[in-house]
mmCIF file of C-alpha atoms in Angstrom:
data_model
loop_
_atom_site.group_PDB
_atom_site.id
_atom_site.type_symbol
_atom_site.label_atom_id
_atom_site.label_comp_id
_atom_site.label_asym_id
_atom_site.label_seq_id
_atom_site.Cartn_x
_atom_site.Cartn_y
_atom_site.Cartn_z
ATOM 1 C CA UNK M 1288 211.771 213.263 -182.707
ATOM 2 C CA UNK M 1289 209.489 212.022 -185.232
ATOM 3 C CA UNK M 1290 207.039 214.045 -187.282
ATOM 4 C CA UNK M 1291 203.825 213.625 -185.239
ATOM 5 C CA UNK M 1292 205.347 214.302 -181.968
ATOM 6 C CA UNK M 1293 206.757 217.628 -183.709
ATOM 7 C CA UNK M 1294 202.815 218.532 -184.915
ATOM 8 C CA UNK M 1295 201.671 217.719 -181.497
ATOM 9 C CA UNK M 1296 203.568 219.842 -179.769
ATOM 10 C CA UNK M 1297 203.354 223.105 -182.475
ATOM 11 C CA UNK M 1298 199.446 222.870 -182.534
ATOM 12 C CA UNK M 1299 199.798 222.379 -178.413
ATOM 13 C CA UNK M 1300 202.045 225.237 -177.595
ATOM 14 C CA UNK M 1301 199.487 227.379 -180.576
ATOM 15 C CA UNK M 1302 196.692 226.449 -177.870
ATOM 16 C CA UNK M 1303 198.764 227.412 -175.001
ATOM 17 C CA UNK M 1304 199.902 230.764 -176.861
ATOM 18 C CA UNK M 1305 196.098 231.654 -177.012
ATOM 19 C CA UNK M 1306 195.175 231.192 -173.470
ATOM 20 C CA UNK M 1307 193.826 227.899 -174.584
ATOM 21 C CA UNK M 1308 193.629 224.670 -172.406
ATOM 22 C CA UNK M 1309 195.393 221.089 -173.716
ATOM 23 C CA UNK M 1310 194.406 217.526 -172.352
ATOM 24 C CA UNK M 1311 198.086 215.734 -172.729
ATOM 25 C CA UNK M 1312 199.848 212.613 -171.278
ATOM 26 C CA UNK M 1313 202.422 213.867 -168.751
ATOM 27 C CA UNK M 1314 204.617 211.912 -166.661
ATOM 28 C CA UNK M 1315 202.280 210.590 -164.725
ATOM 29 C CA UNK M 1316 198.742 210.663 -165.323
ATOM 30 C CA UNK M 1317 196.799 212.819 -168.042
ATOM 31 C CA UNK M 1318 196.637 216.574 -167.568
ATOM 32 C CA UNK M 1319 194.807 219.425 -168.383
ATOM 33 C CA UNK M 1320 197.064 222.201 -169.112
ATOM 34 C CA UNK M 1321 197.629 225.878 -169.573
ATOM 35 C CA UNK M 1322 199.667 228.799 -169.778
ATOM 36 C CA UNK M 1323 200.901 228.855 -166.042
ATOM 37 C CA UNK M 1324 201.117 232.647 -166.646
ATOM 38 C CA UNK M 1325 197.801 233.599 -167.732
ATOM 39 C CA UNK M 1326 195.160 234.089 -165.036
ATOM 40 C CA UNK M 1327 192.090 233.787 -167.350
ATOM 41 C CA UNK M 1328 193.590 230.384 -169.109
ATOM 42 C CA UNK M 1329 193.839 229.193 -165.406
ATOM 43 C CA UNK M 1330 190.287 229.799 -164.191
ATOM 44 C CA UNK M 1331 189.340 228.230 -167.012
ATOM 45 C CA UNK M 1332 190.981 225.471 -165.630
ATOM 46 C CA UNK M 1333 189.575 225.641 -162.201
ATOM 47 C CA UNK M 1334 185.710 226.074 -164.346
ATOM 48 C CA UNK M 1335 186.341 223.150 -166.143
ATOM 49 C CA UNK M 1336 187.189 221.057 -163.128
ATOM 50 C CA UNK M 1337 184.261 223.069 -160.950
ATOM 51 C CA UNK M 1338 186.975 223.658 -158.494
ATOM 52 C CA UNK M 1339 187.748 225.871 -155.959
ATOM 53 C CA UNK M 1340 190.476 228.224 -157.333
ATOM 54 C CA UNK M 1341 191.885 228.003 -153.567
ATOM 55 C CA UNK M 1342 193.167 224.642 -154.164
ATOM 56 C CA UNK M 1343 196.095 225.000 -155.857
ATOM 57 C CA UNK M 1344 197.505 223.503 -159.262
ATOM 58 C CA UNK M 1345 200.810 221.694 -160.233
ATOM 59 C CA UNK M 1346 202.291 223.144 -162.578
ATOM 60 C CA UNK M 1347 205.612 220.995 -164.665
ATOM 61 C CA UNK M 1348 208.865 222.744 -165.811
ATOM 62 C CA UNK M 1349 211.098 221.329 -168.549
ATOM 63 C CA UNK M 1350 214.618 221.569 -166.157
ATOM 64 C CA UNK M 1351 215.606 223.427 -163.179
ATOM 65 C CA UNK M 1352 217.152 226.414 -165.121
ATOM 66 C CA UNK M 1353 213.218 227.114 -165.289
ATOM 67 C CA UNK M 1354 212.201 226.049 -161.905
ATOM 68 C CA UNK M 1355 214.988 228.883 -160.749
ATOM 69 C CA UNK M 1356 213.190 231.395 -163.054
ATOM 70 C CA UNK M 1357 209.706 231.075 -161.337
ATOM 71 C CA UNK M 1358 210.705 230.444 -157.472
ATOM 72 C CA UNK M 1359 212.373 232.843 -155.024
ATOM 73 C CA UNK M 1360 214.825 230.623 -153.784
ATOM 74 C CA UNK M 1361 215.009 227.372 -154.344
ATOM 75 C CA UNK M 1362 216.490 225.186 -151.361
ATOM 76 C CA UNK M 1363 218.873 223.005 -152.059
ATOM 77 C CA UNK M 1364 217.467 220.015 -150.459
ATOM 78 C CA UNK M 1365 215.084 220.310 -153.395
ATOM 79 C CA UNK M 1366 217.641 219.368 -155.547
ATOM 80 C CA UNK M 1367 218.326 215.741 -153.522
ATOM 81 C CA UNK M 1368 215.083 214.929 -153.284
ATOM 82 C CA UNK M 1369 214.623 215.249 -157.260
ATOM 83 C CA UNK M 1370 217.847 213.092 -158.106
ATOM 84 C CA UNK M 1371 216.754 210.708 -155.542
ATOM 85 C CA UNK M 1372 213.420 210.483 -155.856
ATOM 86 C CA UNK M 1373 212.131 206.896 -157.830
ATOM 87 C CA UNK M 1374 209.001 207.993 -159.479
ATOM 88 C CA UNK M 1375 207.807 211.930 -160.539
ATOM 89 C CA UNK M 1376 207.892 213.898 -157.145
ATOM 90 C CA UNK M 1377 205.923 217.599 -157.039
ATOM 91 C CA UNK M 1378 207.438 219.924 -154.973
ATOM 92 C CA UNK M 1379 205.647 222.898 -153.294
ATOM 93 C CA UNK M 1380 207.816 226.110 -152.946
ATOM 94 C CA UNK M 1381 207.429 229.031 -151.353
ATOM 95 C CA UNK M 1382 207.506 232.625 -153.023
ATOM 96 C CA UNK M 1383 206.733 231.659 -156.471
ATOM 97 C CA UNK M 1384 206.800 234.448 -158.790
ATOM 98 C CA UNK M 1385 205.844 235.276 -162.097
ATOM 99 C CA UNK M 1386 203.101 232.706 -162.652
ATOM 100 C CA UNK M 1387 199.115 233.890 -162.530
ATOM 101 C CA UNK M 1388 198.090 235.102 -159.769
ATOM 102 C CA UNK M 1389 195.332 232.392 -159.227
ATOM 103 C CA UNK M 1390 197.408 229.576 -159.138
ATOM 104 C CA UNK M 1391 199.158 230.365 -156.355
ATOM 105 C CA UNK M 1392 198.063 229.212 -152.886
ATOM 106 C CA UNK M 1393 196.616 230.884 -150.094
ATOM 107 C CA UNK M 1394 200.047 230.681 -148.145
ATOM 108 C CA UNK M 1395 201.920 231.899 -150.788
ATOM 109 C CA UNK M 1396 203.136 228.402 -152.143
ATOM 110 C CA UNK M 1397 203.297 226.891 -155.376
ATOM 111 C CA UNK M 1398 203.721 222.938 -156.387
ATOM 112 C CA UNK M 1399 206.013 222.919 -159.308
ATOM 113 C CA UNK M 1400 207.274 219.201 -160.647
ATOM 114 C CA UNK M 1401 210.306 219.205 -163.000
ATOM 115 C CA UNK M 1402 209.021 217.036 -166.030
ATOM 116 C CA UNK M 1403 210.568 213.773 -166.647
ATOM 117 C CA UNK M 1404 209.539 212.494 -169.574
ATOM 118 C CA UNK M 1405 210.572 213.536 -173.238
ATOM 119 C CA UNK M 1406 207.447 214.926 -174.712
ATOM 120 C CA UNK M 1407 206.606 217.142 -171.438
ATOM 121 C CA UNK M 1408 209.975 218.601 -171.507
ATOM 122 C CA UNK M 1409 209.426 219.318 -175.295
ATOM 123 C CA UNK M 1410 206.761 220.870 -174.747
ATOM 124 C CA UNK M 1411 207.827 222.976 -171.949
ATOM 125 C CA UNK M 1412 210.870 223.969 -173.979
ATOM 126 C CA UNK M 1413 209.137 224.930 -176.954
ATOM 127 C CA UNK M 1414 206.599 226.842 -175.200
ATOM 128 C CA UNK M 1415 208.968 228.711 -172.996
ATOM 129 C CA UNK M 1416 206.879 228.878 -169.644
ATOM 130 C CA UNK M 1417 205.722 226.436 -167.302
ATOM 131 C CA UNK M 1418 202.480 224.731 -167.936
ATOM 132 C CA UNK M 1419 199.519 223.759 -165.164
ATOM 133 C CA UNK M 1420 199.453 220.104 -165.067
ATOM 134 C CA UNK M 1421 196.050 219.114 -163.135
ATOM 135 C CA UNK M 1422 194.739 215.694 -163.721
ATOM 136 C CA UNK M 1423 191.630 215.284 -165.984
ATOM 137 C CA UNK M 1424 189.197 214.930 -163.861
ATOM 138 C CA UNK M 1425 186.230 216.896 -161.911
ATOM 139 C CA UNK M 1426 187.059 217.755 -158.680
ATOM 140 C CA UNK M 1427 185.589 215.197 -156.231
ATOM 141 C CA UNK M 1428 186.224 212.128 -158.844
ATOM 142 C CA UNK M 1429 188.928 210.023 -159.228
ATOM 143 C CA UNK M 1430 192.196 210.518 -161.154
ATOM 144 C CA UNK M 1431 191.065 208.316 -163.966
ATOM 145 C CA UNK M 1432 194.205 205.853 -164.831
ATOM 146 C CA UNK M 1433 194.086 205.944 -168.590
ATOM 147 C CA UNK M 1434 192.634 207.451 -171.325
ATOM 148 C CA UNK M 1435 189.486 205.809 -171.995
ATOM 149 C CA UNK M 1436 188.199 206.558 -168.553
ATOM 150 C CA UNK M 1437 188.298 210.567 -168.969
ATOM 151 C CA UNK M 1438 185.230 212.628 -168.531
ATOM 152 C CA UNK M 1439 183.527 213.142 -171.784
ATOM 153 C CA UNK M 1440 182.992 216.903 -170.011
ATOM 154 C CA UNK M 1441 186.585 217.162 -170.044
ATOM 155 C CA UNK M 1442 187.040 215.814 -173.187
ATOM 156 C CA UNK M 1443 184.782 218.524 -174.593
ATOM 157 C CA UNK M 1444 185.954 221.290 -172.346
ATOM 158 C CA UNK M 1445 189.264 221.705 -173.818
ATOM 159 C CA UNK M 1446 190.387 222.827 -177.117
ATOM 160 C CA UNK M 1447 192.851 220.752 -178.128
ATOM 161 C CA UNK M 1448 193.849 216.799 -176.925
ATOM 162 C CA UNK M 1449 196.984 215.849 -177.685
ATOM 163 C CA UNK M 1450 197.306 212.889 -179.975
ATOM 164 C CA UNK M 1451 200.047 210.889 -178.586
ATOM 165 C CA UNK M 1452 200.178 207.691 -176.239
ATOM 166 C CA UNK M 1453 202.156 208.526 -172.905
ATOM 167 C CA UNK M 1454 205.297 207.677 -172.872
ATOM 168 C CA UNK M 1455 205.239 205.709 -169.617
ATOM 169 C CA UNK M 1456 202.419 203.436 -168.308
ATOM 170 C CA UNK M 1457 203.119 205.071 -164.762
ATOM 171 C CA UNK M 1458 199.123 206.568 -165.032
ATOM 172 C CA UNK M 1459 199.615 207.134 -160.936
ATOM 173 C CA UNK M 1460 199.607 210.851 -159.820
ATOM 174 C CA UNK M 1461 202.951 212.364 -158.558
ATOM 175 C CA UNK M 1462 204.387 212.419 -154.783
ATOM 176 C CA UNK M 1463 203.852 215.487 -153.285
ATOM 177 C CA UNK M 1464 206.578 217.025 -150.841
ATOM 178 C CA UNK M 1465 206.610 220.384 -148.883
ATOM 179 C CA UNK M 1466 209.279 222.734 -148.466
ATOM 180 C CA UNK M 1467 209.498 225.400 -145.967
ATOM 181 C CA UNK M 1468 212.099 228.093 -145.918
ATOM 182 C CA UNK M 1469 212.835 226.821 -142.388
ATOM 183 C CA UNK M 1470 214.238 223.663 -143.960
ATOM 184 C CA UNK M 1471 210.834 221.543 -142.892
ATOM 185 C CA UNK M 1472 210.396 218.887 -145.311
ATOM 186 C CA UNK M 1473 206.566 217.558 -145.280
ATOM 187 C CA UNK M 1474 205.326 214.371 -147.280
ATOM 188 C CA UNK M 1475 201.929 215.515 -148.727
ATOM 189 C CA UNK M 1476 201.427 212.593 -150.941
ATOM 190 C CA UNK M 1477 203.055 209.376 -150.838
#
């Protein structure tokens, strides 16, 4: 890993460490992140994106070791629909545990996407917790596709950006997929 991904990701995880938030390219578009774990770092979140906190957040794990950590029970249909899946697929659990309160939904879900690019999983593993990956954006507006086209609000509203290029043009947001403890399997987002 070269030197400036290395600084990147020590002043990120400093940020994340002090209930900061982080604008970085994930695996799909780019995020606005946090300390999954820390309630005030995530209404900070839901502030900066003047969003309901009822509305749930994604948050990305580096590998499933850490998926298992932070969900009940995770089914194993899960599993095939990660190895199969063609582009990054969230999925939302149910019984989360140890993440903030507020980021859980009202039905006691959570949407957690395994990361799949290098720099997210880095990150991840360096930091040692899941992060919230929300697209930067204010609620209402659209996922903006690269770079260039992010709020200047949001630009301003977090205290660190992460100076790297993504790794993959993908700049689309993730599929979304539903599991149920009764084995239902529900396509949010295609």
């Amino acid at each position: 890993m070269n030197k400036n991904v290395t600084d990147e990701i020590k002043k990120a995880v400093e940020i994340l460490q002090n209930g900061g938030l982080i604008l970085y390219p994930t695996d799909t578009v780019w995020g606005i992140g946090c300390d999954a774990t820390n309630a005030e770092a995530v209404k900070k979140v839901y502030d900066l994106k003047k969003r309901q906190d009822s509305k749930a957040l994604i948050c990305l794990v580096s590998n499933d070791a850490m998926l298992e950590r932070y969900i009940e029970e995770v089914p194993d249909i899960a599993y095939d629909i990660m190895d199969l899946a063609t582009k990054p697929t969230t999925i939302i659990y149910d019984n989360p545990k140890g993440v903030a309160k507020n980021l859980i939904a009202n039905d006691n879900t959570l949407a957690i996407r395994v990361a799949s690019d290098k720099f997210c999983q880095y990150l991840i593993g360096k930091f040692k917790k899941p992060i919230v990956s929300t697209s930067a954006n204010i609620a209402g507006n659209k996922t903006p596709p690269n770079f260039e086209e992010i709020d200047k609000a949001i630009l301003t509203g977090v205290d660190y950006v992460v100076n790297l290029k993504p790794e993959n043009k993908n700049s689309v947001p993730s599929s979304i997929i539903k599991l149920g403890i009764d084995g239902l399997v529900k396509v949010i987002r295609e």
